[in-house]
PDB file of C-alpha atoms in Angstrom:
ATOM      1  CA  UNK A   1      73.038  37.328 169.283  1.00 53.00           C
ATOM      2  CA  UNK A   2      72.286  35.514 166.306  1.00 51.00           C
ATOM      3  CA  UNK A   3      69.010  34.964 167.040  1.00 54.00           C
ATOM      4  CA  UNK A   4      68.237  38.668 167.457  1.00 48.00           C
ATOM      5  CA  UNK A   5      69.733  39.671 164.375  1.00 54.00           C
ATOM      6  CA  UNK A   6      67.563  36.940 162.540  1.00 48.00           C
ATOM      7  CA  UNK A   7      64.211  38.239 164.294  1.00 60.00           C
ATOM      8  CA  UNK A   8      65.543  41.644 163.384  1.00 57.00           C
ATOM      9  CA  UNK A   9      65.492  40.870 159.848  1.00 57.00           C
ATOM     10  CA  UNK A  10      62.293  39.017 159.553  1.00 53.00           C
ATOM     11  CA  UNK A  11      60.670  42.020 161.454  1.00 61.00           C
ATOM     12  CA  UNK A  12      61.613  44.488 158.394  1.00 55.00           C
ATOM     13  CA  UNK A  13      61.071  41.943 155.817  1.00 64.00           C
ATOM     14  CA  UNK A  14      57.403  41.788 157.440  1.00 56.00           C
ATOM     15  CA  UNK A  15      57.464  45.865 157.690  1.00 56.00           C
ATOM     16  CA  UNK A  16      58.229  45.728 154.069  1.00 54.00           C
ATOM     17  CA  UNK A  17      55.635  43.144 152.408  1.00 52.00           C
ATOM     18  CA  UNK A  18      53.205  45.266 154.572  1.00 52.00           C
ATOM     19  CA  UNK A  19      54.418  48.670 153.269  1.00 49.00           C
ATOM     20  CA  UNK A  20      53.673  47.544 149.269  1.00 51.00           C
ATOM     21  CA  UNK A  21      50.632  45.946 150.173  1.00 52.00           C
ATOM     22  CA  UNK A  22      49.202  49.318 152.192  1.00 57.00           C
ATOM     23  CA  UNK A  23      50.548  51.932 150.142  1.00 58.00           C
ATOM     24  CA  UNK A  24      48.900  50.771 146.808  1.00 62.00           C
ATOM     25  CA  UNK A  25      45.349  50.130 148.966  1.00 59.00           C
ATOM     26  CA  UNK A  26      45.805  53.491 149.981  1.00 58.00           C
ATOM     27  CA  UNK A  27      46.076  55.223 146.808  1.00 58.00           C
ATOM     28  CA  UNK A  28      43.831  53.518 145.215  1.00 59.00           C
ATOM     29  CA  UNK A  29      41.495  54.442 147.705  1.00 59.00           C
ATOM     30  CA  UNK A  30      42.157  58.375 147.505  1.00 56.00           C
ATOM     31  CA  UNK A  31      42.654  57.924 143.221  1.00 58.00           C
ATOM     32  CA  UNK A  32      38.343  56.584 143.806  1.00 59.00           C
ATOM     33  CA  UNK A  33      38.238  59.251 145.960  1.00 62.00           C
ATOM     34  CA  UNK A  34      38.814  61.920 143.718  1.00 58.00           C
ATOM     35  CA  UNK A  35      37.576  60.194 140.243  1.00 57.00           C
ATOM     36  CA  UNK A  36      34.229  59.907 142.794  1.00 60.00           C
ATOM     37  CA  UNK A  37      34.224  63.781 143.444  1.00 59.00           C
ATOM     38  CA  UNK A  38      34.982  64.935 139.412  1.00 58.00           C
ATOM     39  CA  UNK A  39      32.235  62.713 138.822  1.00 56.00           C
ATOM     40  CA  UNK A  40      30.012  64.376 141.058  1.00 54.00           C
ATOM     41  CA  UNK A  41      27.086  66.405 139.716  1.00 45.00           C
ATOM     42  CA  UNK A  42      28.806  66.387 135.732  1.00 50.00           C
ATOM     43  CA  UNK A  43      26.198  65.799 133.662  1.00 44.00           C
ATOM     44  CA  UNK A  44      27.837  66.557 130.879  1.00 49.00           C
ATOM     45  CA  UNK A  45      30.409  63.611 130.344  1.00 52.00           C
ATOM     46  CA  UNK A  46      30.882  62.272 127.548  1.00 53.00           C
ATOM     47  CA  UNK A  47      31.607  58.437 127.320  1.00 56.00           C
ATOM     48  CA  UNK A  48      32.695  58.505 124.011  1.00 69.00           C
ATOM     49  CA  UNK A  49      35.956  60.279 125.006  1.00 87.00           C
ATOM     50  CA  UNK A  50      39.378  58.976 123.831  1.00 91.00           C
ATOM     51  CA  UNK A  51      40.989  56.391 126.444  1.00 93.00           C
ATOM     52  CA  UNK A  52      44.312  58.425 125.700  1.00 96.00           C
ATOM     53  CA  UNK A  53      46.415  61.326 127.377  1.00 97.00           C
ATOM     54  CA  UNK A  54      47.116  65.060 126.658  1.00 97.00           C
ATOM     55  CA  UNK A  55      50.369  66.396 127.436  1.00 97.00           C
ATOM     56  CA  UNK A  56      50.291  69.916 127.639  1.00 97.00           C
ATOM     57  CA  UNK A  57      52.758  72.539 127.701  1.00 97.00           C
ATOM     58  CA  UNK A  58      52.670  75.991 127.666  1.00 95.00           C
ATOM     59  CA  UNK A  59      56.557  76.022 127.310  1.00 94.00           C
ATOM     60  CA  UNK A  60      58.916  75.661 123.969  1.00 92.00           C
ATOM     61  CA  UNK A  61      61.769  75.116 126.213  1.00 94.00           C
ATOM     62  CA  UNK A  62      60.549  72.996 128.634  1.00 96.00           C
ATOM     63  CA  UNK A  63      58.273  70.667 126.288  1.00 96.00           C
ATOM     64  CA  UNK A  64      60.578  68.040 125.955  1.00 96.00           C
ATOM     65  CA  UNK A  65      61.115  67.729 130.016  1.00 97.00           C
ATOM     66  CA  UNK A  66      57.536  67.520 130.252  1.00 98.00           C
ATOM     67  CA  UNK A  67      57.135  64.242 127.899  1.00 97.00           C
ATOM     68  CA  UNK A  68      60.114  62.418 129.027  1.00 97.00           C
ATOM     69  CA  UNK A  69      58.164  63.147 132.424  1.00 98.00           C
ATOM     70  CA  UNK A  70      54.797  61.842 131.343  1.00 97.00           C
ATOM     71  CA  UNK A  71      56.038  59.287 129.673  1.00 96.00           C
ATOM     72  CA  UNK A  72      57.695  57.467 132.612  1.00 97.00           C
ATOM     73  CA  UNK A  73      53.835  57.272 134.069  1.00 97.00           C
ATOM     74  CA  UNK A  74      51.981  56.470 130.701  1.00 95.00           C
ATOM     75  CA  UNK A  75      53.555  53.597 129.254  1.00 91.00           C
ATOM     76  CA  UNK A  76      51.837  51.924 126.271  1.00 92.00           C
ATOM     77  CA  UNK A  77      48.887  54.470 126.762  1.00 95.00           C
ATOM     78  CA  UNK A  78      47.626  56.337 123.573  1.00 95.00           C
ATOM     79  CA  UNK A  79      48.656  59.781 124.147  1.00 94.00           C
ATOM     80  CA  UNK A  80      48.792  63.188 122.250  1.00 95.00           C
ATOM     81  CA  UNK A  81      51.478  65.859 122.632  1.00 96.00           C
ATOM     82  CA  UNK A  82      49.890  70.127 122.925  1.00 95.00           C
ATOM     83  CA  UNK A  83      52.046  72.976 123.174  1.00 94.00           C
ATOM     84  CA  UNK A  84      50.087  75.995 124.309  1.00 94.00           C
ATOM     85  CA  UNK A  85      52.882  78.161 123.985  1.00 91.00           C
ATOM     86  CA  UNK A  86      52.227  81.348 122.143  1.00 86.00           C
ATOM     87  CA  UNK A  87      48.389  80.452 121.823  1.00 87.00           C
ATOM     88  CA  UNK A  88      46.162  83.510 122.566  1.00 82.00           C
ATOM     89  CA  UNK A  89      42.666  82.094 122.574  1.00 87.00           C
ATOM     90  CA  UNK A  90      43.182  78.643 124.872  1.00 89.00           C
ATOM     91  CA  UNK A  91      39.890  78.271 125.622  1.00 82.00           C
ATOM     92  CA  UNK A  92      39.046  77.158 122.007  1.00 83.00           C
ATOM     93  CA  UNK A  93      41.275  74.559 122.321  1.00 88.00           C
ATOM     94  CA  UNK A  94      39.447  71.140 122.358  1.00 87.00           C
ATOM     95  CA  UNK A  95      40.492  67.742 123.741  1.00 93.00           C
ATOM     96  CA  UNK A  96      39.780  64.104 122.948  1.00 93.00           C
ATOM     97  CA  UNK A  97      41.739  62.478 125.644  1.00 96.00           C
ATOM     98  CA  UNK A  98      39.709  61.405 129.099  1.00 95.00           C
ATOM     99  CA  UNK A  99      42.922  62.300 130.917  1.00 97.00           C
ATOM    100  CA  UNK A 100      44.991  65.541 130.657  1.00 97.00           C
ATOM    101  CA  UNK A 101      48.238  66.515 132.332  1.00 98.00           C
ATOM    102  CA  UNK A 102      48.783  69.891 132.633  1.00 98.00           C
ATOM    103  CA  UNK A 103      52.785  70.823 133.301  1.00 98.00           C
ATOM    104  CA  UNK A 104      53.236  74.194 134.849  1.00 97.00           C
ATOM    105  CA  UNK A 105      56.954  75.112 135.020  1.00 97.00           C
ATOM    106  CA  UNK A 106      58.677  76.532 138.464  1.00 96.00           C
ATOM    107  CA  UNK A 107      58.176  80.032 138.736  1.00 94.00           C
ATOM    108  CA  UNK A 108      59.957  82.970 140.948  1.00 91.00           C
ATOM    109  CA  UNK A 109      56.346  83.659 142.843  1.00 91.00           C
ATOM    110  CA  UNK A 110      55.249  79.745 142.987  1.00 95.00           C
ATOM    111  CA  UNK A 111      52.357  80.833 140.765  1.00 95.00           C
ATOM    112  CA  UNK A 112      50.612  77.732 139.218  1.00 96.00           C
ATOM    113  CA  UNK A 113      47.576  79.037 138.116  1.00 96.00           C
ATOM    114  CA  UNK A 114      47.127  82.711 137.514  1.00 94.00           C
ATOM    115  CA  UNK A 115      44.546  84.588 139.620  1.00 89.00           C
ATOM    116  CA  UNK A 116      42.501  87.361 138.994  1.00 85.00           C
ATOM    117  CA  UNK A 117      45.855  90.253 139.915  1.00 85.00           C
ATOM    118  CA  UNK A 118      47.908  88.479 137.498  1.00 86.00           C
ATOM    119  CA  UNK A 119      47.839  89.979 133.885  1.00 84.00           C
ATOM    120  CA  UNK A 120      47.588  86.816 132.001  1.00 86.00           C
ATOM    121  CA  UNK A 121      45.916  84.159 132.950  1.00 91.00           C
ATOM    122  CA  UNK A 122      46.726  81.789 129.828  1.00 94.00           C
ATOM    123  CA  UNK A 123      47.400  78.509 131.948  1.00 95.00           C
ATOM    124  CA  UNK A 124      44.590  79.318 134.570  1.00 95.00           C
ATOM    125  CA  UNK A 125      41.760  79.545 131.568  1.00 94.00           C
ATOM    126  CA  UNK A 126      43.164  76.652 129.736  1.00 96.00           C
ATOM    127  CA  UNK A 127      42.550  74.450 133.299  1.00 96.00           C
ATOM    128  CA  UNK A 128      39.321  76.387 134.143  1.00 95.00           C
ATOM    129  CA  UNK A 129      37.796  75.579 130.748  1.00 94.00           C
ATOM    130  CA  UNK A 130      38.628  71.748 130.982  1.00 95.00           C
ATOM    131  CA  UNK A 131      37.286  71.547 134.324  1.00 95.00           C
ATOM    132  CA  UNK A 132      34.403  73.461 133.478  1.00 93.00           C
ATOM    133  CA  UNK A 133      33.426  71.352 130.582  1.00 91.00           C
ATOM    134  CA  UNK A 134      33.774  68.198 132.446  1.00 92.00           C
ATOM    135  CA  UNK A 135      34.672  65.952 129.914  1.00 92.00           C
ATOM    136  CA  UNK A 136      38.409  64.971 130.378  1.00 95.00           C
ATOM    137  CA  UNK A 137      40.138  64.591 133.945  1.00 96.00           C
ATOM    138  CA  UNK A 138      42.836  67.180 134.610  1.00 97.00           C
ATOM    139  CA  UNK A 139      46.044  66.589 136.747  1.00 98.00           C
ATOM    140  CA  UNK A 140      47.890  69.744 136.687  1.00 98.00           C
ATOM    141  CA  UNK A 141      51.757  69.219 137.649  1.00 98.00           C
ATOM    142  CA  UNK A 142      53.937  71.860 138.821  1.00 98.00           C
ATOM    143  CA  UNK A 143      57.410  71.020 137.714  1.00 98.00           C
ATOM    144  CA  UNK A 144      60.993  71.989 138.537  1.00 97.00           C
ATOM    145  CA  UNK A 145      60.136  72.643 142.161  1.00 98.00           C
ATOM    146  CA  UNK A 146      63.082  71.754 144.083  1.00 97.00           C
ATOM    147  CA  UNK A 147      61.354  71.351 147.094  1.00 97.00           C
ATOM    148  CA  UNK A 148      58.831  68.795 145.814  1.00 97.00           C
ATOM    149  CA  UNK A 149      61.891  66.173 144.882  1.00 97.00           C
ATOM    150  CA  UNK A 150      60.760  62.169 146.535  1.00 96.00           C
ATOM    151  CA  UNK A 151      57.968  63.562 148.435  1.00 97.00           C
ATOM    152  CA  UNK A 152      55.640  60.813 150.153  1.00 95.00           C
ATOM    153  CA  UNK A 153      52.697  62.984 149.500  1.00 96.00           C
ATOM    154  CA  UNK A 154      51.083  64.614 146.277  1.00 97.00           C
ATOM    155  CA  UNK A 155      52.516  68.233 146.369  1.00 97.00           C
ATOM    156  CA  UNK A 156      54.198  70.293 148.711  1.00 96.00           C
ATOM    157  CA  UNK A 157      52.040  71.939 151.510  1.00 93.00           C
ATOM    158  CA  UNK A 158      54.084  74.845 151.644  1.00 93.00           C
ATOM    159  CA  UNK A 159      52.522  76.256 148.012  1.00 94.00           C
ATOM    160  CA  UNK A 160      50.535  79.111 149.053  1.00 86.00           C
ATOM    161  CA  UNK A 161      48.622  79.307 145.382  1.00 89.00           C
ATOM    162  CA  UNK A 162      46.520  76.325 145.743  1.00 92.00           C
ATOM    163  CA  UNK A 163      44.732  78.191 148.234  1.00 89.00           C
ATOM    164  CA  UNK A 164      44.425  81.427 146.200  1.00 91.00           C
ATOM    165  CA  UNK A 165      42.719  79.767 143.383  1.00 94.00           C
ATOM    166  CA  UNK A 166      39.586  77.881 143.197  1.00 94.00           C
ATOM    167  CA  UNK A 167      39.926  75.435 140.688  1.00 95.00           C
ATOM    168  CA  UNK A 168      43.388  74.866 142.380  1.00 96.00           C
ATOM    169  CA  UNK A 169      41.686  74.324 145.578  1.00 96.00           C
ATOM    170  CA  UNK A 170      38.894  72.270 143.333  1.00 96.00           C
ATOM    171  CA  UNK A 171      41.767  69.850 142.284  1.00 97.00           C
ATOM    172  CA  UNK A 172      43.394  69.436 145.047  1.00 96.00           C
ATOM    173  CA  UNK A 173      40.728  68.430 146.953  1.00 95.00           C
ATOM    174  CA  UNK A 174      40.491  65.485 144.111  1.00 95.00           C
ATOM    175  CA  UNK A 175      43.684  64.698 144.524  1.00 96.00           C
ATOM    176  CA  UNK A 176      44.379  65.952 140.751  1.00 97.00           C
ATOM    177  CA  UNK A 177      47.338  68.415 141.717  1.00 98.00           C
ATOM    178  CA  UNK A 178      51.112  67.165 141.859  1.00 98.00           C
ATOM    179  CA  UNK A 179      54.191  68.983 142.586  1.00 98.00           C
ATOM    180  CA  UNK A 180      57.347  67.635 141.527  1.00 98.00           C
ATOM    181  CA  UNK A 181      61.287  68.321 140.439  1.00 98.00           C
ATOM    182  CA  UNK A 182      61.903  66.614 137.411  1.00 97.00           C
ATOM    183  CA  UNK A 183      60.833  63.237 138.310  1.00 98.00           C
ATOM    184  CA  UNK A 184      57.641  61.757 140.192  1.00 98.00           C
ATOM    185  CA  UNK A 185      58.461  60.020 143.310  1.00 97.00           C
ATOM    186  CA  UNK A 186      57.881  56.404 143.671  1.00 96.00           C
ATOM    187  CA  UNK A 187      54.462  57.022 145.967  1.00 96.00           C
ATOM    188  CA  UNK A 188      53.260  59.820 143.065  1.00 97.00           C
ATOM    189  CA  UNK A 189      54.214  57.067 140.165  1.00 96.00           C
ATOM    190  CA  UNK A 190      52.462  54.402 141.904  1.00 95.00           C
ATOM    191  CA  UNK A 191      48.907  56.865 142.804  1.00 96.00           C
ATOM    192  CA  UNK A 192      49.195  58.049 139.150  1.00 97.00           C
ATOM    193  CA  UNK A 193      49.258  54.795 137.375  1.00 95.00           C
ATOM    194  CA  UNK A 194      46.398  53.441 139.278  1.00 95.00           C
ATOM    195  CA  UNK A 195      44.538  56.957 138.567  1.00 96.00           C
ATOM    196  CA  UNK A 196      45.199  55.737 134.750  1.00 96.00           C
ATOM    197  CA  UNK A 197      44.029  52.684 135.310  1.00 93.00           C
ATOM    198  CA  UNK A 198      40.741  53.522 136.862  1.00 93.00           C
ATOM    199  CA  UNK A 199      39.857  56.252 134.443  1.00 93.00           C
ATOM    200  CA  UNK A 200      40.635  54.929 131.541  1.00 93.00           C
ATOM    201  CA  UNK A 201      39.945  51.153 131.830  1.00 85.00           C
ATOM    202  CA  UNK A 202      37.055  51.104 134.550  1.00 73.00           C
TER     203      UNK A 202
END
């Protein structure tokens, strides 16, 4: 009997050691994957960008949610605080910082960028702007989304917008869109910390 219960334990010890060795591969792997695919075809980079983040919110209320948030992934990174909120004209906002975290609050439709039925579209020209220019990498993170609390995977499949929007979809597909509560999970800490470290120190 005892000898069971020791093999038992040396089998999850082994599971374990195996599951933070394969999990950080992994991520890294997709986090190349997507810095690969931004990278693709922009010719208009510019390598003289700040190795710092931008924290933006387009919410008073929520603003300080969002840093405590960002901060628990930046660490001793340069980074700059931007609140959007109120601003008319966001596409004449300009950015220094080669990364860019977007925070988009929970809303009653699940609407994380606007699309072209919506009657603003403050948060979706801000992103498509950014993306367009191609100089800083955006992570847009929807926040306060129940649903998305310790997920094992970026976002939450069930949010229909990502497929309604292009630049969405764009992201996505470059691993560059998060869905969250108020706290990453340990598997979206871990993939955006190496994402930080490859962009800004590679």
């Amino acid at each position: 009997m005892m000898i069971f219960i020791f093999s038992v334990f040396w089998i999850w010890i082994v599971i374990f050691v195996m599951v933070l060795l394969v999990v950080p591969l992994y991520l890294y792997v997709i986090v190349r994957s997507g810095i690969e695919q931004q990278n693709k075809g922009n010719h208009s980079q510019d390598f003289n960008m700040e190795k710092s983040t931008a924290v933006v919110s387009f919410s008073k209320a929520n603003a300080q949610l969002h840093k405590t948030i960002a901060e628990t992934v930046i660490g001793e990174i340069t980074h700059h605080y931007i609140s959007l909120s109120g601003v008319r004209n966001v596409s004449s906002v300009e950015l220094a910082s080669k990364v860019c975290f977007v925070f988009v609050d929970q809303n009653e439709r699940n609407i994380i960028l606007e699309t072209k039925v919506d009657i603003s579209k403050t948060r979706s020209d801000f992103v498509e702007n950014l993306v367009r220019q191609g100089r800083t990498h955006v992570i847009v993170i929807y926040c306060q989304h129940e649903e998305s609390r310790d997920l094992d995977t970026l976002f939450h499949r069930g949010l229909g917008n990502i497929n309604e929007h292009e630049t969405l979809r764009q992201l996505q597909r470059q691993n560059c869109f998060l869905s969250i509560d108020k706290e990453f999970s340990f598997y979206q800490m871990t993939y955006i910390k190496i994402f930080l470290h490859e962009t800004l120190y590679q």
